[in-house]
Coordinates of C-alpha atoms in Angstrom, one line a residue:
X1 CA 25.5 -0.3 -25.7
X2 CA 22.0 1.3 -26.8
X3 CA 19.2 0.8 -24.6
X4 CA 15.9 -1.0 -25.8
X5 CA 13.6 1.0 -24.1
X6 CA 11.0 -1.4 -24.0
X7 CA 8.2 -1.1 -21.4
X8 CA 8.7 -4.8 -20.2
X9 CA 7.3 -7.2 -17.2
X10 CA 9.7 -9.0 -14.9
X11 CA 7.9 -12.1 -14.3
X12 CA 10.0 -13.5 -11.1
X13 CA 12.7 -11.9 -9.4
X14 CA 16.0 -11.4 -11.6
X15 CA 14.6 -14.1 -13.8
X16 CA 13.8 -11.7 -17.3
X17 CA 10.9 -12.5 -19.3
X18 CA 10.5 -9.3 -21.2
X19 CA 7.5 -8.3 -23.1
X20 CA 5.7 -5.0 -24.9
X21 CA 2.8 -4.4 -22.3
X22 CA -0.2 -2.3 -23.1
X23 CA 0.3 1.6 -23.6
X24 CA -2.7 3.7 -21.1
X25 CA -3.6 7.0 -22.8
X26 CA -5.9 9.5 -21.2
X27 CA -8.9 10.2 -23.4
X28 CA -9.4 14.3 -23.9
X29 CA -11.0 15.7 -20.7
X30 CA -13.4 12.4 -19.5
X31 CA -10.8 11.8 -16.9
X32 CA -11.5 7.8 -18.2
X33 CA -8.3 5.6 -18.7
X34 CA -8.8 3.6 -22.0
X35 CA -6.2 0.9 -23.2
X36 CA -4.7 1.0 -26.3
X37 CA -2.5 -1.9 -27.7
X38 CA 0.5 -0.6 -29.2
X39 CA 3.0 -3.9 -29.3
X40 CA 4.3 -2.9 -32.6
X41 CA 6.4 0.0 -30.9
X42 CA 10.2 -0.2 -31.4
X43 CA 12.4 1.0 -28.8
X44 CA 12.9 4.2 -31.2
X45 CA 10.0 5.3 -31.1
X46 CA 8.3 4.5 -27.5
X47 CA 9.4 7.5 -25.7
X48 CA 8.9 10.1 -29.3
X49 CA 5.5 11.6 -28.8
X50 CA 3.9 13.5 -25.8
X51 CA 0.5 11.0 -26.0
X52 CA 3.4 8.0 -25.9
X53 CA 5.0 9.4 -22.7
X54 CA 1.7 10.3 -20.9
X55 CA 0.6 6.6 -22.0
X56 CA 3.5 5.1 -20.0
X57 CA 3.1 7.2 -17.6
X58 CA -0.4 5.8 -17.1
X59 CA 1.0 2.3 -17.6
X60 CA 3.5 2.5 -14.1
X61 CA 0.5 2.7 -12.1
X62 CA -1.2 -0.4 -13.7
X63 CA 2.1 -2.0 -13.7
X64 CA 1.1 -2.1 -9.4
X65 CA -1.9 -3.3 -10.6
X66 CA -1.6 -6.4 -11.0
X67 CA -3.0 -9.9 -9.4
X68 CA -0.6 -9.9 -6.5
X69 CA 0.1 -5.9 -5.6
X70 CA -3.0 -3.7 -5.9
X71 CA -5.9 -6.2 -7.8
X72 CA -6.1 -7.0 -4.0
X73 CA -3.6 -9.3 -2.9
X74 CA -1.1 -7.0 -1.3
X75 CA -3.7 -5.4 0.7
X76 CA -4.7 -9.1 1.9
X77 CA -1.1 -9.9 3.4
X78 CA -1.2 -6.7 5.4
X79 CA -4.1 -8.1 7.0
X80 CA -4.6 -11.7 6.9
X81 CA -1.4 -12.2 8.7
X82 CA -2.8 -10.6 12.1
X83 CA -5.7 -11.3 13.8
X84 CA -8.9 -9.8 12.7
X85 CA -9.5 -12.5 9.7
X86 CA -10.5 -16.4 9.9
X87 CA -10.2 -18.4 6.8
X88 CA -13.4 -20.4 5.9
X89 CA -12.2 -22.0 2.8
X90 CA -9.7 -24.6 1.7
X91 CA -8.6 -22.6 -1.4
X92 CA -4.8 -22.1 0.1
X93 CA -4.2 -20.1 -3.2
X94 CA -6.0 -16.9 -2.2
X95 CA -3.4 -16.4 0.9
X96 CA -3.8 -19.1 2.8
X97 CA -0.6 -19.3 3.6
X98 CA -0.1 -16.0 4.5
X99 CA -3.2 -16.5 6.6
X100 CA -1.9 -19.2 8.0
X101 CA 1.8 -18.0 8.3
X102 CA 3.2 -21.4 6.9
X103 CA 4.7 -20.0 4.0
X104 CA 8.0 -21.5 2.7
X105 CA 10.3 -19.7 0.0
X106 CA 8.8 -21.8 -2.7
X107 CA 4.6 -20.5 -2.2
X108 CA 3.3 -18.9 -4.8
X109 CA 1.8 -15.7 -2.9
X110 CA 5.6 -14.7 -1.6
X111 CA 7.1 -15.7 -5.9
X112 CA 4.6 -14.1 -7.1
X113 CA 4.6 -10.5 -5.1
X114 CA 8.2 -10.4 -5.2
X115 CA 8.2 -10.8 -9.1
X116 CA 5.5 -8.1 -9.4
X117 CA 7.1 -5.6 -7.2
X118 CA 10.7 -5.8 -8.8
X119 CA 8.3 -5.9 -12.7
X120 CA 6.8 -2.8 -11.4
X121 CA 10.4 -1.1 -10.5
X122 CA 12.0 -2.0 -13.7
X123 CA 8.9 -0.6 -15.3
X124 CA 9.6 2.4 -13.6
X125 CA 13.3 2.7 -13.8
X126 CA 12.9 2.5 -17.7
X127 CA 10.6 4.8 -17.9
X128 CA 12.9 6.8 -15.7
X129 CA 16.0 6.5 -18.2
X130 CA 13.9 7.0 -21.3
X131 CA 11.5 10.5 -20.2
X132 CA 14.8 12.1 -18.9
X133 CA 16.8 12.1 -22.4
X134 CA 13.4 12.8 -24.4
X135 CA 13.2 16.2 -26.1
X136 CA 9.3 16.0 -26.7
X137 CA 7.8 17.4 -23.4
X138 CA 8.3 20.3 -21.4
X139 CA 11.0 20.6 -18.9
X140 CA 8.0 20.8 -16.4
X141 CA 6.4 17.6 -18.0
X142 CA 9.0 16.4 -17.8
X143 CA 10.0 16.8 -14.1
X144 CA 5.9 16.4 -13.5
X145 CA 6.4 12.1 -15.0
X146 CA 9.5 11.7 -12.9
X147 CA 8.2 13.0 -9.8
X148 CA 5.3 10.0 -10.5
X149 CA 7.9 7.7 -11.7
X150 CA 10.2 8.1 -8.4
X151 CA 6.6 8.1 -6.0
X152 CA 5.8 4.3 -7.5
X153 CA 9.5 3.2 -6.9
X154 CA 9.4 4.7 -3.5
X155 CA 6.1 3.2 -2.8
X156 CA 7.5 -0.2 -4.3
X157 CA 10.7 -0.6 -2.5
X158 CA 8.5 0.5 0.7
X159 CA 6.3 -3.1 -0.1
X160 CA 9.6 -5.2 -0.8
X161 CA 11.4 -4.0 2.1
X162 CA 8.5 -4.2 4.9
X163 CA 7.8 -7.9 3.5
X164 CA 11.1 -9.6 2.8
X165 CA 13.1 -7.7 5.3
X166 CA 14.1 -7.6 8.9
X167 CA 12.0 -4.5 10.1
X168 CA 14.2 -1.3 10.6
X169 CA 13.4 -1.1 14.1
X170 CA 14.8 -4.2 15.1
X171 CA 18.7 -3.1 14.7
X172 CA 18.0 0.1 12.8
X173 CA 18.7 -0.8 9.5
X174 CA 21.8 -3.2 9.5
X175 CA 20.4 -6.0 8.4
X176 CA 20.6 -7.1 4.6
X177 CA 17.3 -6.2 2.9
X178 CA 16.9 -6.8 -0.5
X179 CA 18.5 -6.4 -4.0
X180 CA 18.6 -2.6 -4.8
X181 CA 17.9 -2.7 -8.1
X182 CA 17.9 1.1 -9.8
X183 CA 19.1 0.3 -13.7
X184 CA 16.6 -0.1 -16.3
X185 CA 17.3 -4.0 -17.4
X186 CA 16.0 -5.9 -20.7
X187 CA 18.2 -9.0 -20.3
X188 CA 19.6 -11.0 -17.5
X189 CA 23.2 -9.6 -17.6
X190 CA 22.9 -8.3 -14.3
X191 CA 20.9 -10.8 -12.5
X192 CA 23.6 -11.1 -9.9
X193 CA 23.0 -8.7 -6.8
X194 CA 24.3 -8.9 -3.5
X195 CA 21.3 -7.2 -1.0
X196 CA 21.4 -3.7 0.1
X197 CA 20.8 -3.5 3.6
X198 CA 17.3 -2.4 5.4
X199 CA 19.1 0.7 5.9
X200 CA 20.0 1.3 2.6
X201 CA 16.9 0.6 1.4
X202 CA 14.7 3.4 3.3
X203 CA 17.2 6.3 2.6
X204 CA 16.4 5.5 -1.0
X205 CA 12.6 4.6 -0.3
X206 CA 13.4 8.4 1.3
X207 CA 15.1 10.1 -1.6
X208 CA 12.8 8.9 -4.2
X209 CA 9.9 10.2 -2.0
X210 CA 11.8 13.5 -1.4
X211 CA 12.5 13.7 -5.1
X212 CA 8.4 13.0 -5.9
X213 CA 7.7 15.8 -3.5
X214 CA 9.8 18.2 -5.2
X215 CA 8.6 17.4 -8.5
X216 CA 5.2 16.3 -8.2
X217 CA 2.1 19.2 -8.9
X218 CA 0.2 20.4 -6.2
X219 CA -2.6 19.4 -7.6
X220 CA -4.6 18.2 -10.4
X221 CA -8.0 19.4 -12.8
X222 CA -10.2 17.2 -11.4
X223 CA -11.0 15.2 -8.5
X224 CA -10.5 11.4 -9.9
X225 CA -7.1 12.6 -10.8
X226 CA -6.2 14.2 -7.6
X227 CA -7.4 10.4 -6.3
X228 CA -5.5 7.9 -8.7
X229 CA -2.4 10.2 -9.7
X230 CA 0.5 10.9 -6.9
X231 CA 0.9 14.5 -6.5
X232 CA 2.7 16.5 -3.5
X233 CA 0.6 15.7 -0.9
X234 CA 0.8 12.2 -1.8
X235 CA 4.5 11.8 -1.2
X236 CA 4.6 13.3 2.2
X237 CA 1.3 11.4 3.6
X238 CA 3.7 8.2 2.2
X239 CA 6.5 10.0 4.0
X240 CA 4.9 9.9 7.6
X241 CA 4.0 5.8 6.8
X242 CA 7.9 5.4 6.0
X243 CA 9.5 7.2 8.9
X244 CA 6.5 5.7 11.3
X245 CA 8.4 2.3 9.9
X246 CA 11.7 3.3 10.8
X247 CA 10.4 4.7 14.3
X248 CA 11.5 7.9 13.5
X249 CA 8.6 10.3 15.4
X250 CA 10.3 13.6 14.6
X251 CA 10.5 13.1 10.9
X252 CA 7.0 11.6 10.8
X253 CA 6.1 14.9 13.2
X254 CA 7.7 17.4 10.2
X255 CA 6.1 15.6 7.4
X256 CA 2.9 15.0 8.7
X257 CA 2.9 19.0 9.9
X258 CA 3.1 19.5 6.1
X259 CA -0.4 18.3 5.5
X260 CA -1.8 18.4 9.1
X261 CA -1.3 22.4 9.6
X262 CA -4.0 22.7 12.5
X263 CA -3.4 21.7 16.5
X264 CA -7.3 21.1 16.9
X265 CA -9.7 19.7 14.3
X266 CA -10.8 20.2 12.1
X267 CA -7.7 19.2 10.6
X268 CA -7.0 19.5 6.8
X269 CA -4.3 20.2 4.3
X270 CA -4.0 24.0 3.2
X271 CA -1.8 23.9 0.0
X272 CA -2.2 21.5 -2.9
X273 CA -5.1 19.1 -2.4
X274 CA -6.9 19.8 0.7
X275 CA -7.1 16.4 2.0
X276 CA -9.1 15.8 4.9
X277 CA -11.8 14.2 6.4
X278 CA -15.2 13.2 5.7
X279 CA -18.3 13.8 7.7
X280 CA -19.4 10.2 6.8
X281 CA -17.1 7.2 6.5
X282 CA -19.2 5.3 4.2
X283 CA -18.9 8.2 1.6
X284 CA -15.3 7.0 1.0
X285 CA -16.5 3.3 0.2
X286 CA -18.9 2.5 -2.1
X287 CA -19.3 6.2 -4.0
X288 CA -17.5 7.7 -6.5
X289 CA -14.3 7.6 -4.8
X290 CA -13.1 10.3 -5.2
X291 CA -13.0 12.3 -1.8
X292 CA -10.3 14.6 -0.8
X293 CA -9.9 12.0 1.8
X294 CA -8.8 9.1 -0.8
X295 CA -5.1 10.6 -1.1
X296 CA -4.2 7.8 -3.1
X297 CA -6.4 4.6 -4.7
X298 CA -6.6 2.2 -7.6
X299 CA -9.4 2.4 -9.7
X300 CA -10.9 -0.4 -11.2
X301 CA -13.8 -0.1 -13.8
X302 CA -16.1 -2.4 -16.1
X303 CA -13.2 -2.7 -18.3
X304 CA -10.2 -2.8 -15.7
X305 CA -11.3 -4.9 -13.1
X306 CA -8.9 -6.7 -10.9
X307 CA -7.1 -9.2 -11.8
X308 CA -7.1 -12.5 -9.4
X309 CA -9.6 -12.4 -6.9
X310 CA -11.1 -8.9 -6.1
X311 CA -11.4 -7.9 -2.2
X312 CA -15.3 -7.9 -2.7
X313 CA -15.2 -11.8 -3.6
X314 CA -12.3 -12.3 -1.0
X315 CA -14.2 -10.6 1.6
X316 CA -18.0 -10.0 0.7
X317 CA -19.7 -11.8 -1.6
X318 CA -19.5 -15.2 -3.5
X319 CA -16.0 -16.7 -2.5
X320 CA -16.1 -14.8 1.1
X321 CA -12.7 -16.8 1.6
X322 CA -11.7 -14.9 4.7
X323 CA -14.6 -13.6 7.6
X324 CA -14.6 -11.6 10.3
X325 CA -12.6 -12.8 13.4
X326 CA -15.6 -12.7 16.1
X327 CA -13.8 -13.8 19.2
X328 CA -12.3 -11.7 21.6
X329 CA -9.3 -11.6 19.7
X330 CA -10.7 -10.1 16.6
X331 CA -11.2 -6.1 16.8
X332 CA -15.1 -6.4 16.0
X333 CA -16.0 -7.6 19.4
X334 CA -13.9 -4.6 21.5
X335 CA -16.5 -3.1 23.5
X336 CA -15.2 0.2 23.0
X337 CA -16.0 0.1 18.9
X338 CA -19.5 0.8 19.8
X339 CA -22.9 0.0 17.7
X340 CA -23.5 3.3 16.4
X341 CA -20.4 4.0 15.3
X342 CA -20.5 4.6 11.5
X343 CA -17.7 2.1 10.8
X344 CA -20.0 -0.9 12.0
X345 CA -21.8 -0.7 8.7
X346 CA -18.8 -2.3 7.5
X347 CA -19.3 -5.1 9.7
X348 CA -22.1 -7.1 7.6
X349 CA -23.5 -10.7 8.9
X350 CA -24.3 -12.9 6.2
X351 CA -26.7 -15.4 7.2
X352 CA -26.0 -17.9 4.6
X353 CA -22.4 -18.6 5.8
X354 CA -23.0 -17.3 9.3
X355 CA -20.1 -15.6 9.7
X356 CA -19.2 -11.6 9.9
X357 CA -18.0 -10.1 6.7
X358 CA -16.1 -7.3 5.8
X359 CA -18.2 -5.1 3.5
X360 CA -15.8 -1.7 2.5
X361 CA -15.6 -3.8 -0.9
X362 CA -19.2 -4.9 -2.2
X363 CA -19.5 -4.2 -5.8
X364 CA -18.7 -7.7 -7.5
X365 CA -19.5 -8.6 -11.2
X366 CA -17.9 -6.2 -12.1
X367 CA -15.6 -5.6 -9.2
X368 CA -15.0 -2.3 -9.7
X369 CA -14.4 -0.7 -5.9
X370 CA -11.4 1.5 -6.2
X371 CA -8.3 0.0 -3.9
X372 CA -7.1 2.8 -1.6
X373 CA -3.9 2.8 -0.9
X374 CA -3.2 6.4 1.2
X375 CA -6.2 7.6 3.2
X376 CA -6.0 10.7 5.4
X377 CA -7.5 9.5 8.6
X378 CA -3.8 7.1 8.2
X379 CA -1.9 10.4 8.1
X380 CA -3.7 11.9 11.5
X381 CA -3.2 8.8 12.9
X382 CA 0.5 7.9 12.4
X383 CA 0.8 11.8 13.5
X384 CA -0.9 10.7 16.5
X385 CA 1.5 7.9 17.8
X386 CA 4.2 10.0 16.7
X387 CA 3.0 12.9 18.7
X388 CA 2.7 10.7 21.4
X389 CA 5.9 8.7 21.2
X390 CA 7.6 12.6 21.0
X391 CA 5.9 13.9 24.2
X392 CA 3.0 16.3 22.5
X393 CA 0.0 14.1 24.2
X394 CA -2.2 16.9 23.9
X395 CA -2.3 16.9 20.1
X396 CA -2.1 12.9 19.6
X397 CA -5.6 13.3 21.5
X398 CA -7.0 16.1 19.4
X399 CA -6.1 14.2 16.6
X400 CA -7.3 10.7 17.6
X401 CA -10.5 12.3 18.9
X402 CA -10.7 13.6 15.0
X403 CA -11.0 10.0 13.7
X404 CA -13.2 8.6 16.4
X405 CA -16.2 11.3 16.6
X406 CA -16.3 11.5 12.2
X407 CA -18.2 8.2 13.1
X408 CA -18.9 7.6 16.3
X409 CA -19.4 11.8 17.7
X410 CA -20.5 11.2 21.1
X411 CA -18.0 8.2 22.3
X412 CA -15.7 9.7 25.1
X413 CA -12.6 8.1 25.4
X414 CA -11.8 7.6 29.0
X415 CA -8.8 9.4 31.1
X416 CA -7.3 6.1 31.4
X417 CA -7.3 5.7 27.7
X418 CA -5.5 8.8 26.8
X419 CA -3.0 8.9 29.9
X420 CA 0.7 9.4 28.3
X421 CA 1.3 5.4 29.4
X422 CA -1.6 4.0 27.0
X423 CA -2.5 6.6 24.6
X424 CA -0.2 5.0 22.1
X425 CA -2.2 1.3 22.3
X426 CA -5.3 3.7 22.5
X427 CA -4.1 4.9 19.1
X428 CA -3.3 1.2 17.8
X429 CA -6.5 0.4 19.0
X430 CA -8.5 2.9 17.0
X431 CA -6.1 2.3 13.5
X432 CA -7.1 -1.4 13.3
X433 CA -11.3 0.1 13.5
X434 CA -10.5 2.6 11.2
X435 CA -8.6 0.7 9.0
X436 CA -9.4 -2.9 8.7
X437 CA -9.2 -4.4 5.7
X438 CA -7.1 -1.9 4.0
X439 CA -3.6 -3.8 4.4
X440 CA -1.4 -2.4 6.7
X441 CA -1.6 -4.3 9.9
X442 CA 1.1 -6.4 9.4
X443 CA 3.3 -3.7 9.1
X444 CA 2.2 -2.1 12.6
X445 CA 3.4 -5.4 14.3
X446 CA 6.2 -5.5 12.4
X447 CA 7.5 -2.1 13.3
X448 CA 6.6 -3.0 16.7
X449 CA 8.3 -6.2 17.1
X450 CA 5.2 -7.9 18.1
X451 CA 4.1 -11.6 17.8
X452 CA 2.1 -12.5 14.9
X453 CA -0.7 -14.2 16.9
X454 CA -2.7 -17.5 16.2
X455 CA -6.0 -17.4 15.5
X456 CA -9.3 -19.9 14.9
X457 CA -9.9 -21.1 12.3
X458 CA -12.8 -22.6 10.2
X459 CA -10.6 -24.1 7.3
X460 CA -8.7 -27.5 7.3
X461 CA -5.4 -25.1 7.5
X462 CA -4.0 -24.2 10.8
X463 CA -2.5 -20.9 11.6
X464 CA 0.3 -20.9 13.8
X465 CA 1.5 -17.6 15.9
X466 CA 5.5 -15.9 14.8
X467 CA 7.3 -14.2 17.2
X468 CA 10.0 -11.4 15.9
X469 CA 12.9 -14.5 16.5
X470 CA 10.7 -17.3 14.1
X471 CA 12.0 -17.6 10.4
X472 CA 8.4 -16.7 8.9
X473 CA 8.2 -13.5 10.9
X474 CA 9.0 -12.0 7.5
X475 CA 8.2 -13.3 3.8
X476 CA 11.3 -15.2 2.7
X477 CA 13.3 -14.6 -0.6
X478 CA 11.7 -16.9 -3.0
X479 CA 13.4 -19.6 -4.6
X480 CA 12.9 -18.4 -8.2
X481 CA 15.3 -15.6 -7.0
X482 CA 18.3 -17.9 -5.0
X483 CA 17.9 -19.9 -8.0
X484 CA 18.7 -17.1 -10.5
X485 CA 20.8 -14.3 -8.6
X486 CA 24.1 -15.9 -7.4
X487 CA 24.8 -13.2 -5.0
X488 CA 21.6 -13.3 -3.3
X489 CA 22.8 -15.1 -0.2
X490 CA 26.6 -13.8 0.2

């Protein structure tokens, strides 16, 4: 039967609602993203020119743009399920639940993300089927879109499988995950699919990150494309997140190794984009956001801004939903994040609300602060604990030194601190400073197998605490997908 290779939008689960979404082309050399409506195209023609191809292309990464994934929202969940965040209003629709950790299977937040995330692969896998059996581009061009293409399913499937899914380490792998789902679909013939197991899952999060890295360029013209495009360097700084999930140090060692050459900082790339870190933190937030430290972010300008609620009127300004947790639970009052550290400008009190606010988003009407999604002080970090976990203390302290004196260049961390026994929670310590607010706590207690913990609270709702055993220790399939995929639950 002949494909209709339609660039179409999954709007829950298996359940098929198929529409023509906007084409992105690149405008000449302005390195500015412009859309262009093009819902006349017929399946024969969407994949005939070059300017089509490079148009959908552009359209996979908005495809993880959306309200739930990178607007915003999918960097919320990775943090408002911890500790470091208190919810001040009673608008349970931005999270609360998550917050709160009383989600059930039919809440919105957990629908609504799953439905993106599978929109966003089917996106993808089309795009997959149709640039592979084009004659139009290059064989390099070619290999160049699918090495972006199988990045964003890699980087998809990583989101799905860390939310909805018993985490790796807990039985390495052998529990069911979710549906693998690697056909391009346009109808709901093949709703029906039994769940791949955790397992299964990462070696194909792996492959398809394997693949991106083979295929990917080393680099781009320009510096905003070398932030908001995947290239090499992009895959592996993924790869050392995805083994670091898995618990595999050795393979987060080799990839990081990739990227991280040195054994004492400075510490950079030396091939491709030379990621690495900048003398001042703030630089990265708030300017043009482009530095070769942002490996990977979502840009939003005056005429893409985020859709939902954007993180500066989550966390900053206006709706301030969610503040800074200011006991001595919440990582702003550790004594060891000192005052002159760099990263406290981040850590803004607003005196209307009395509360502390997270300020690493503050532009708001427009919201136009890029998203990151890969930063390379993640990469030295994850190749800290990994170093740790696999015996080589020596460099996990070189490199956690690295991230520490960029901001704060005369704290000494004390012997105690980086003895073999505690450097690892020295490490933990430091990636929840560096690191709050951009969404991937949750997946450090995951991985662990630690308790998410309670928290206060200045909201009606009430947040409980989830141990690895509870039922909500991990999102639950939604209900729009038992309801529609019959094999869901076998």
């Amino acid at each position: 039967m002949r494909r209709n290779y339609l660039y179409k939008y999954i709007l829950s689960g298996a359940a098929r609602s198929i529409v023509i979404l906007s084409i992105l082309t690149v405008i000449g050399c302005s390195d500015e993203l412009e859309t262009t409506s093009k819902t006349s195209l017929s399946s024969a023609t969407v994949f005939s020119t070059e300017a089509r191809i490079e148009g959908l292309a552009n359209g996979l990464y908005k495809s993880l743009k959306t309200a739930n994934l990178y607007s915003g929202y999918l960097i919320l969940y990775g943090d408002l399920r911890a500790e470091d965040f208190v919810c001040r209003t009673e608008n349970a629709l931005t999270g609360g639940y998550v917050w709160s950790n009383t989600f059930t299977n039919t809440t919105g937040d957990i629908a609504n993300t799953w439905g993106q995330l599978y929109a966003a692969v089917n996106n993808i896998n089309t795009f997959i089927d149709g640039v592979s059996i084009s004659n139009v581009i290059s064989e390099a061009q070619k290999n160049h879109y699918l090495g972006e293409a199988y990045f964003l399913r890699g980087l998809a499937y990583y989101h799905l499988v860390t939310l909805y899914a018993t985490p790796y380490t807990k039985d390495d792998g052998a529990s069911k995950g979710i549906p693998l789902r690697l056909l391009a679909e346009n109808s709901s013939e093949h709703n029906d699919l039994e769940r791949s197991s955790v397992s299964d899952v990462y070696k194909q999060i792996i492959q398809d990150l394997d693949n991106a890295e083979r295929l990917l360029p080393e680099s781009y013209e320009t510096n905003l494309l070398n932030t908001t495009r995947a290239h090499r360097n992009t895959a592996i700084a993924l790869k050392t997140r995805v083994y670091l999930s898995k618990g595999e140090y050795t393979k987060v060692v080799d990839e990081a190794k990739k990227i991280v050459p040195q054994t004492a900082a400075p510490f950079s790339a030396t091939s491709g984009v030379h990621s690495a870190l900048q003398e001042d933190i703030t630089t990265v937030f708030g300017g043009n956001y482009t530095t070769t430290e942002s490996i990977l972010s979502f840009p939003m300008t005056s005429s893409d801004t985020p859709l939902g609620v954007s993180l500066s009127e989550t966390f900053y300004a206006n709706r301030i939903d969610y503040v800074l947790n200011s006991s001595e639970t919440g990582i702003i009052s550790d004594k060891s994040w000192r005052e002159n550290d760099r990263r406290r400008s981040f850590v803004v009190f607003n005196q209307n609300i009395g509360q502390n606010t997270l300020a690493k988003y503050k532009k708001v009407s427009p919201s136009v602060d890029y998203v990151p999604a890969i930063r390379y002080s993640e990469v030295l970090l994850n190749y800290a604990e990994a170093s740790a976990s696999t015996g080589n203390v020596a460099l996990a302290v070189q490199l956690l030194q690295a991230v520490r004196h960029r901001s704060d260049d005369t704290y000494e961390f004390s012997a105690d601190d980086l003895a073999a026994g505690q450097i690892i929670s020295t490490i933990a310590k430091e990636k929840r400073i560096e690191l709050l607010g951009e969404g991937l706590r949750a997946n450090d207690i995951l991985r662990k197998l630690e308790t998410f913990p309670s928290k206060p609270t200045l909201s009606s709702m009430n947040p409980i605490s989830v141990s690895p055993n509870d039922d909500n220790y991990i999102f639950p399939i939604p209900n729009s997908e038992i309801q529609t995929n019959s094999l869901i639950n076998k």
